[in-house]
Coordinates of N, CA, C and O and ligand atoms in Angstrom, one line a residue:
M14 N 0.9 -1.2 0.0 CA 0.0 0.0 0.0 C 0.9 1.2 0.0 O 1.9 1.3 0.6
V15 N 0.5 2.2 -0.8 CA 1.3 3.4 -1.0 C 0.8 4.6 -0.3 O -0.4 4.8 -0.3
G16 N 1.7 5.3 0.4 CA 1.2 6.5 1.1 C 0.6 7.6 0.2 O 0.9 7.6 -1.0
L17 N -0.3 8.4 0.7 CA -0.9 9.5 0.0 C -1.8 9.0 -1.1 O -2.2 9.8 -1.9
D18 N -2.1 7.7 -1.2 CA -3.0 7.3 -2.3 C -4.4 7.3 -1.8 O -5.0 6.3 -1.5
L19 N -5.0 8.5 -1.8 CA -6.4 8.6 -1.2 C -7.4 8.0 -2.1 O -8.5 7.6 -1.6
E20 N -7.2 7.8 -3.4 CA -8.1 7.2 -4.3 C -8.4 5.8 -3.8 O -9.6 5.3 -3.9
R21 N -7.4 5.1 -3.4 CA -7.6 3.7 -3.0 C -7.7 3.4 -1.5 O -7.9 2.3 -1.1
A22 N -7.6 4.5 -0.7 CA -7.8 4.3 0.7 C -9.1 3.8 1.0 O -10.1 4.2 0.4
G23 N -9.2 2.8 1.9 CA -10.4 2.2 2.2 C -10.6 0.8 1.5 O -11.4 0.0 1.9
Q24 N -9.8 0.6 0.5 CA -9.9 -0.7 -0.2 C -9.4 -1.9 0.6 O -10.0 -3.0 0.5
V25 N -8.4 -1.7 1.4 CA -7.9 -2.8 2.2 C -8.9 -3.3 3.2 O -9.2 -4.5 3.3
S26 N -9.6 -2.3 3.9 CA -10.6 -2.7 4.9 C -11.8 -3.4 4.2 O -12.3 -4.4 4.8
T27 N -12.1 -3.0 3.0 CA -13.2 -3.7 2.3 C -12.8 -5.1 2.0 O -13.6 -6.1 2.1
E28 N -11.6 -5.3 1.5 CA -11.1 -6.6 1.1 C -10.9 -7.5 2.3 O -11.3 -8.7 2.3
V29 N -10.4 -6.9 3.4 CA -10.3 -7.7 4.7 C -11.6 -8.2 5.1 O -11.8 -9.4 5.5
Q30 N -12.6 -7.4 5.1 CA -14.0 -7.8 5.5 C -14.5 -8.9 4.6 O -15.1 -9.9 5.1
R31 N -14.2 -8.8 3.3 CA -14.7 -9.8 2.3 C -14.1 -11.1 2.6 O -14.7 -12.2 2.7
V32 N -12.7 -11.1 2.9 CA -12.0 -12.4 3.1 C -12.5 -13.0 4.4 O -12.7 -14.2 4.5
L33 N -12.6 -12.2 5.5 CA -13.1 -12.7 6.8 C -14.5 -13.3 6.7 O -14.7 -14.4 7.3
R34 N -15.4 -12.7 6.0 CA -16.7 -13.2 5.8 C -16.7 -14.5 5.1 O -17.3 -15.5 5.5
K35 N -15.8 -14.6 4.1 CA -15.7 -15.8 3.3 C -15.2 -17.0 4.1 O -15.5 -18.1 3.9
L36 N -14.3 -16.7 5.1 CA -13.7 -17.7 5.9 C -14.7 -18.1 7.1 O -14.4 -18.9 7.9
G37 N -15.8 -17.4 7.1 CA -16.8 -17.8 8.1 C -16.5 -17.2 9.5 O -17.0 -17.7 10.5
V38 N -15.8 -16.1 9.5 CA -15.5 -15.4 10.8 C -16.7 -14.7 11.3 O -17.5 -14.2 10.5
E39 N -16.9 -14.7 12.6 CA -18.1 -14.1 13.2 C -18.3 -12.7 12.8 O -17.4 -11.9 12.8
P40 N -19.6 -12.3 12.4 CA -19.9 -11.0 11.9 C -19.4 -9.9 12.9 O -19.0 -8.8 12.4
E41 N -19.5 -10.0 14.2 CA -19.0 -8.9 15.0 C -17.5 -8.7 15.0 O -17.0 -7.6 15.1
V42 N -16.8 -9.8 14.7 CA -15.3 -9.7 14.5 C -15.0 -9.0 13.2 O -14.2 -8.1 13.1
V43 N -15.8 -9.4 12.2 CA -15.6 -8.8 10.8 C -15.8 -7.3 10.9 O -15.1 -6.5 10.3
R44 N -16.9 -7.0 11.6 CA -17.3 -5.5 11.7 C -16.1 -4.7 12.4 O -15.7 -3.7 11.9
R45 N -15.7 -5.3 13.6 CA -14.7 -4.6 14.3 C -13.3 -4.5 13.6 O -12.7 -3.5 13.6
A46 N -13.0 -5.6 12.9 CA -11.7 -5.6 12.1 C -11.8 -4.6 11.0 O -10.8 -4.0 10.6
G47 N -13.0 -4.5 10.4 CA -13.1 -3.5 9.3 C -12.9 -2.1 9.8 O -12.2 -1.3 9.1
I48 N -13.4 -1.8 10.9 CA -13.2 -0.4 11.5 C -11.8 -0.2 11.8 O -11.2 0.9 11.4
V49 N -11.1 -1.1 12.5 CA -9.7 -1.0 12.8 C -8.9 -0.9 11.6 O -7.9 0.0 11.5
C50 N -9.2 -1.7 10.6 CA -8.4 -1.7 9.4 C -8.5 -0.4 8.6 O -7.5 0.2 8.2
F51 N -9.7 0.2 8.6 CA -9.9 1.5 7.9 C -9.0 2.6 8.6 O -8.3 3.3 7.9
E52 N -9.1 2.6 9.9 CA -8.3 3.7 10.6 C -6.8 3.5 10.4 O -6.1 4.4 10.2
G53 N -6.4 2.2 10.5 CA -5.0 1.9 10.3 C -4.5 2.2 8.9 O -3.4 2.8 8.7
E54 N -5.3 1.9 7.9 CA -4.8 2.2 6.5 C -4.9 3.7 6.2 O -4.0 4.2 5.5
M55 N -5.8 4.4 6.8 CA -5.9 5.8 6.6 C -4.6 6.5 7.2 O -4.1 7.4 6.6
N56 N -4.2 6.0 8.4 CA -3.0 6.6 9.0 C -1.8 6.3 8.1 O -0.9 7.2 8.0
I57 N -1.7 5.1 7.6 CA -0.5 4.8 6.7 C -0.6 5.7 5.5 O 0.4 6.3 5.1
V58 N -1.8 5.9 4.9 CA -1.9 6.8 3.8 C -1.5 8.2 4.1 O -0.8 8.9 3.3
L59 N -2.0 8.7 5.2 CA -1.9 10.1 5.6 C -0.5 10.5 6.1 O 0.0 11.6 5.8
Y60 N 0.2 9.6 6.8 CA 1.4 10.0 7.6 C 2.6 9.3 7.1 O 3.7 9.6 7.7
T61 N 2.6 8.3 6.2 CA 3.8 7.6 5.8 C 3.9 7.5 4.3 O 2.9 7.6 3.6
P62 N 5.1 7.2 3.8 CA 5.2 6.9 2.3 C 4.7 5.6 1.9 O 4.6 5.3 0.7
G63 N 4.4 4.7 2.9 CA 3.9 3.4 2.5 C 4.1 2.4 3.6 O 4.8 2.6 4.6
G64 N 3.3 1.3 3.5 CA 3.4 0.2 4.5 C 2.7 -1.0 4.0 O 2.2 -1.1 2.9
R65 N 2.6 -1.9 5.0 CA 1.9 -3.2 4.7 C 0.9 -3.5 5.7 O 1.0 -3.1 6.9
I66 N -0.2 -4.2 5.3 CA -1.2 -4.7 6.3 C -1.3 -6.2 6.1 O -1.5 -6.7 5.0
I67 N -1.0 -6.9 7.2 CA -1.1 -8.4 7.2 C -2.3 -8.8 8.0 O -2.5 -8.4 9.1
L68 N -3.1 -9.8 7.4 CA -4.2 -10.3 8.1 C -3.9 -11.8 8.5 O -3.5 -12.6 7.6
L69 N -4.1 -12.1 9.8 CA -3.8 -13.5 10.2 C -5.1 -14.0 10.9 O -5.7 -13.3 11.7
V70 N -5.6 -15.2 10.4 CA -6.8 -15.7 10.9 C -6.5 -17.0 11.6 O -6.0 -18.0 11.0
Y71 N -6.8 -17.1 12.9 CA -6.6 -18.3 13.7 C -7.9 -18.8 14.2 O -8.9 -18.1 14.1
D72 N -7.9 -20.0 14.8 CA -9.2 -20.6 15.3 C -9.8 -19.7 16.4 O -11.0 -19.5 16.5
D73 N -8.9 -19.1 17.2 CA -9.4 -18.4 18.4 C -9.3 -16.9 18.3 O -9.8 -16.1 19.1
R74 N -8.6 -16.4 17.2 CA -8.5 -14.9 17.1 C -8.1 -14.5 15.7 O -7.7 -15.3 14.9
V75 N -8.3 -13.2 15.4 CA -7.9 -12.6 14.2 C -6.9 -11.5 14.5 O -7.1 -10.8 15.5
E76 N -5.8 -11.4 13.7 CA -4.9 -10.3 14.0 C -4.7 -9.5 12.7 O -4.7 -10.0 11.6
L77 N -4.5 -8.2 12.9 CA -4.2 -7.3 11.8 C -2.9 -6.6 12.2 O -2.8 -6.0 13.3
I78 N -1.9 -6.7 11.4 CA -0.6 -6.1 11.6 C -0.3 -5.0 10.6 O -0.3 -5.3 9.4
F79 N -0.2 -3.8 11.1 CA 0.1 -2.6 10.2 C 1.6 -2.3 10.4 O 2.0 -2.0 11.5
S80 N 2.4 -2.3 9.3 CA 3.7 -1.8 9.5 C 4.0 -0.8 8.4 O 3.6 -1.0 7.2
D81 N 4.7 0.2 8.7 CA 5.1 1.3 7.8 C 6.5 1.7 7.9 O 7.1 1.5 8.9
Q82 N 7.0 2.4 6.9 CA 8.3 3.0 6.9 C 8.2 4.5 7.0 O 8.9 5.2 6.3
G83 N 7.3 4.9 7.9 CA 7.1 6.4 8.0 C 8.0 7.0 9.0 O 9.0 6.4 9.4
P84 N 7.6 8.2 9.5 CA 8.5 9.0 10.4 C 8.5 8.4 11.8 O 9.3 8.8 12.7
G85 N 7.5 7.5 12.1 CA 7.4 7.1 13.5 C 6.5 8.0 14.3 O 6.2 9.1 13.9
I86 N 6.1 7.5 15.5 CA 5.3 8.4 16.4 C 6.1 8.8 17.6 O 6.5 7.9 18.4
P87 N 6.4 10.1 17.8 CA 7.3 10.5 18.8 C 6.8 10.2 20.2 O 7.6 9.8 21.1
D88 N 5.5 10.4 20.5 CA 4.9 10.1 21.8 C 3.7 9.3 21.6 O 2.6 9.8 21.3
I89 N 3.8 8.0 21.8 CA 2.7 7.1 21.6 C 1.5 7.3 22.5 O 0.4 7.3 22.2
E90 N 1.9 7.6 23.8 CA 0.8 7.9 24.8 C 0.0 9.0 24.4 O -1.3 9.0 24.4
L91 N 0.6 10.1 23.9 CA -0.1 11.3 23.4 C -0.9 11.0 22.2 O -2.1 11.4 22.1
A92 N -0.3 10.2 21.3 CA -1.0 9.9 20.0 C -2.3 9.1 20.3 O -3.3 9.2 19.5
R93 N -2.3 8.3 21.3 CA -3.5 7.5 21.7 C -4.6 8.3 22.3 O -5.7 7.9 22.4
Q94 N -4.3 9.6 22.7 CA -5.3 10.4 23.3 C -6.4 10.8 22.3 O -6.0 11.3 21.2
P95 N -7.7 10.8 22.6 CA -8.7 11.3 21.7 C -8.5 12.8 21.5 O -8.2 13.5 22.4
G96 N -8.5 13.1 20.2 CA -8.4 14.5 19.8 C -7.0 15.0 19.5 O -6.8 16.0 18.9
Y97 N -6.0 14.1 19.7 CA -4.6 14.5 19.4 C -4.4 14.2 17.9 O -4.7 13.1 17.4
S98 N -4.0 15.2 17.1 CA -3.8 15.0 15.7 C -2.7 16.0 15.1 O -2.7 17.1 15.6
T99 N -1.9 15.5 14.2 CA -1.0 16.3 13.5 C -1.4 16.4 12.0 O -0.6 16.7 11.2
A100 N -2.6 16.0 11.7 CA -3.1 16.0 10.3 C -2.9 17.4 9.7 O -3.2 18.4 10.3
P101 N -2.3 17.4 8.4 CA -2.1 18.6 7.7 C -3.5 19.2 7.3 O -4.5 18.5 7.2
D102 N -3.5 20.5 7.0 CA -4.7 21.2 6.6 C -5.5 20.5 5.4 O -6.7 20.4 5.5
W103 N -4.7 20.0 4.4 CA -5.4 19.4 3.3 C -6.2 18.1 3.7 O -7.2 17.8 3.2
A104 N -5.6 17.4 4.7 CA -6.3 16.2 5.2 C -7.6 16.6 6.0 O -8.6 16.0 5.9
R105 N -7.4 17.7 6.8 CA -8.6 18.2 7.6 C -9.7 18.6 6.7 O -10.9 18.4 7.0
E106 N -9.4 19.2 5.5 CA -10.4 19.7 4.6 C -11.2 18.5 4.0 O -12.3 18.6 3.6
L107 N -10.5 17.3 4.0 CA -11.2 16.1 3.6 C -11.9 15.4 4.7 O -12.5 14.3 4.5
G108 N -11.9 15.9 5.9 CA -12.7 15.4 7.0 C -11.8 14.5 7.9 O -12.4 13.9 8.9
F109 N -10.5 14.4 7.7 CA -9.7 13.6 8.6 C -9.1 14.6 9.6 O -9.2 15.8 9.5
G110 N -8.4 14.0 10.7 CA -7.8 14.8 11.6 C -8.6 15.1 12.9 O -8.3 16.1 13.6
S111 N -9.5 14.3 13.2 CA -10.3 14.4 14.5 C -9.5 13.9 15.6 O -9.8 14.1 16.8
G112 N -8.4 13.2 15.3 CA -7.6 12.6 16.4 C -8.4 11.4 17.0 O -8.2 11.1 18.2
M113 N -9.2 10.7 16.2 CA -10.1 9.7 16.8 C -9.7 8.3 16.2 O -10.3 7.3 16.6
G114 N -8.7 8.3 15.3 CA -8.4 7.0 14.7 C -7.8 6.0 15.6 O -8.3 4.8 15.7
L115 N -6.8 6.3 16.4 CA -6.2 5.4 17.3 C -7.1 5.0 18.4 O -7.2 3.9 18.8
P116 N -7.8 6.0 19.0 CA -8.8 5.7 20.1 C -9.9 4.7 19.5 O -10.3 3.8 20.2
N117 N -10.3 4.9 18.3 CA -11.3 4.1 17.6 C -10.7 2.7 17.4 O -11.4 1.7 17.6
M118 N -9.4 2.6 17.1 CA -8.8 1.3 16.9 C -8.8 0.6 18.3 O -9.0 -0.6 18.4
E119 N -8.4 1.3 19.3 CA -8.3 0.8 20.7 C -9.7 0.3 21.1 O -9.8 -0.8 21.8
A120 N -10.8 1.0 20.8 CA -12.1 0.7 21.3 C -12.6 -0.6 20.5 O -13.4 -1.3 21.1
N121 N -12.2 -0.8 19.3 CA -12.7 -1.9 18.5 C -11.9 -3.2 18.5 O -12.4 -4.2 18.1
A122 N -10.6 -3.1 18.9 CA -9.8 -4.3 19.0 C -9.9 -4.7 20.5 O -10.1 -4.0 21.4
D123 N -9.6 -6.0 20.7 CA -9.5 -6.5 22.1 C -8.1 -6.2 22.7 O -8.0 -6.1 23.9
R124 N -7.2 -6.0 21.8 CA -5.8 -5.6 22.2 C -5.2 -4.8 21.1 O -5.3 -5.1 19.9
L125 N -4.5 -3.8 21.5 CA -3.8 -2.9 20.5 C -2.4 -2.6 21.0 O -2.2 -1.9 22.0
E126 N -1.4 -3.1 20.2 CA 0.0 -2.9 20.6 C 0.6 -1.9 19.6 O 0.5 -2.2 18.4
I127 N 1.3 -0.9 20.0 CA 1.9 0.1 19.1 C 3.4 0.1 19.4 O 3.8 0.4 20.6
R128 N 4.2 -0.1 18.4 CA 5.6 0.0 18.5 C 6.1 1.0 17.4 O 5.7 0.8 16.3
S129 N 7.0 1.9 17.8 CA 7.4 2.9 16.8 C 8.9 3.3 17.1 O 9.3 3.4 18.2
R130 N 9.6 3.5 16.0 CA 10.9 4.0 16.1 C 11.1 5.3 15.2 O 10.8 5.2 14.0
L131 N 11.5 6.4 15.8 CA 11.6 7.6 15.0 C 12.5 7.4 13.8 O 13.6 6.9 13.9
G132 N 12.0 7.9 12.7 CA 12.8 7.8 11.4 C 12.8 6.4 10.8 O 13.3 6.2 9.7
E133 N 12.2 5.4 11.5 CA 12.2 4.1 10.9 C 10.8 3.6 10.6 O 10.6 3.0 9.5
G134 N 9.9 3.8 11.4 CA 8.5 3.4 11.1 C 7.7 3.0 12.4 O 8.2 3.1 13.5
T135 N 6.6 2.4 12.1 CA 5.6 2.1 13.1 C 5.0 0.7 12.8 O 4.8 0.4 11.7
V136 N 4.8 -0.1 13.9 CA 4.2 -1.4 13.8 C 3.0 -1.4 14.8 O 3.2 -1.2 16.0
I137 N 1.8 -1.7 14.3 CA 0.7 -1.8 15.2 C 0.0 -3.2 15.0 O -0.2 -3.6 13.9
R138 N -0.2 -3.8 16.1 CA -0.8 -5.2 16.1 C -2.2 -5.1 16.8 O -2.2 -4.7 18.0
A139 N -3.2 -5.4 16.1 CA -4.6 -5.4 16.6 C -5.0 -6.9 16.7 O -4.9 -7.6 15.8
T140 N -5.5 -7.3 17.9 CA -6.0 -8.6 18.1 C -7.5 -8.6 18.4 O -8.0 -7.8 19.2
F141 N -8.2 -9.5 17.8 CA -9.7 -9.7 17.9 C -9.9 -11.1 18.4 O -9.6 -12.1 17.6
F142 N -10.5 -11.3 19.6 CA -10.7 -12.7 20.0 C -12.1 -13.2 19.4 O -13.0 -12.4 19.4
R143 N -12.1 -14.4 19.0 CA -13.3 -15.0 18.4 C -14.0 -15.8 19.5 O -13.4 -16.6 20.2
R144 N -15.3 -15.4 19.7 CA -16.1 -16.1 20.8 C -17.1 -17.0 20.1 O -18.3 -16.7 20.1
R145 N -16.5 -18.1 19.5 CA -17.4 -18.9 18.7 C -18.4 -19.7 19.5 O -19.5 -19.9 19.0
D146 N -18.1 -20.0 20.7 CA -19.0 -20.8 21.5 C -20.2 -20.0 22.0 O -21.2 -20.6 22.4
E147 N -20.0 -18.7 22.0 CA -21.1 -17.8 22.5 C -22.1 -17.4 21.4 O -23.0 -16.7 21.6
A148 N -21.7 -17.8 20.1 CA -22.4 -17.3 19.0 C -23.9 -17.6 19.0 O -24.4 -18.5 19.6
Ligands
ATP287 N1 1.5 5.2 11.2 C1 1.7 6.4 11.7 N2 3.0 7.0 11.5 C2 3.2 8.2 12.1 N3 2.4 8.9 12.8 C3 1.1 8.4 13.0 C4 0.8 7.2 12.5 N4 -0.5 6.9 12.9 C5 -0.9 7.9 13.7 N5 0.1 8.9 13.8 C6 0.1 10.1 14.6 O1 -0.9 10.0 15.6 C7 -1.9 11.0 15.5 C8 -3.2 10.5 15.9 O2 -3.7 9.5 15.0 P1 -5.3 9.3 14.9 O3 -5.5 8.3 13.8 O4 -5.7 9.0 16.3 O5 -5.9 10.7 14.5 P2 -5.8 11.5 13.1 O6 -5.3 10.5 12.1 O7 -5.0 12.7 13.4 O8 -7.3 11.9 12.9 P3 -8.5 10.9 12.5 O9 -8.0 9.5 12.5 O10 -9.6 11.1 13.5 O11 -8.8 11.3 11.1 C9 -1.8 11.5 14.0 O12 -2.3 12.8 13.8 C10 -0.3 11.3 13.7 O13 0.4 12.4 14.3
MG288 MG1 -6.2 8.6 11.8

């Protein structure tokens, strides 16, 4: 996936939802993974020159791993705060930059790990537990 490619932004989350549905993953996991994937891919598009999104499907959980070669996140605690954003004006004009992407990822994943190195990039792992016996 290539940074700043707004035309195609959103395609990964659509594809992820399609694949998860096809594999018979529970609808509530599909829904939450779709939301998390959309926010993650938007951040890669807006803040980095490019990155990868890996989808892993296990019997007991689904994982989404976002990795990019962007500038990194200087203060992860701050970036996780609702309302914190460094989105440029052109992105704000398109409706981004509420500073709700990472909080939204946190709210919709069962676990969200963020690792980042300045000048090297960022890796985010989102885990969704499958509650198949409660379905
Ligand atoms: N992959 C990334 N690489 C570098 N910085 C990032 C990355 N993801 C997020 N950030 C930083 O964290 C901030 C908060 O991200 P978050 O997704 O919560 O909000 P936003 O993208 O600014 O606005 P919104 O997602 O609501 O449109 C961003 O403004 C940016 O500074
Ligand atoms: Mg965002």
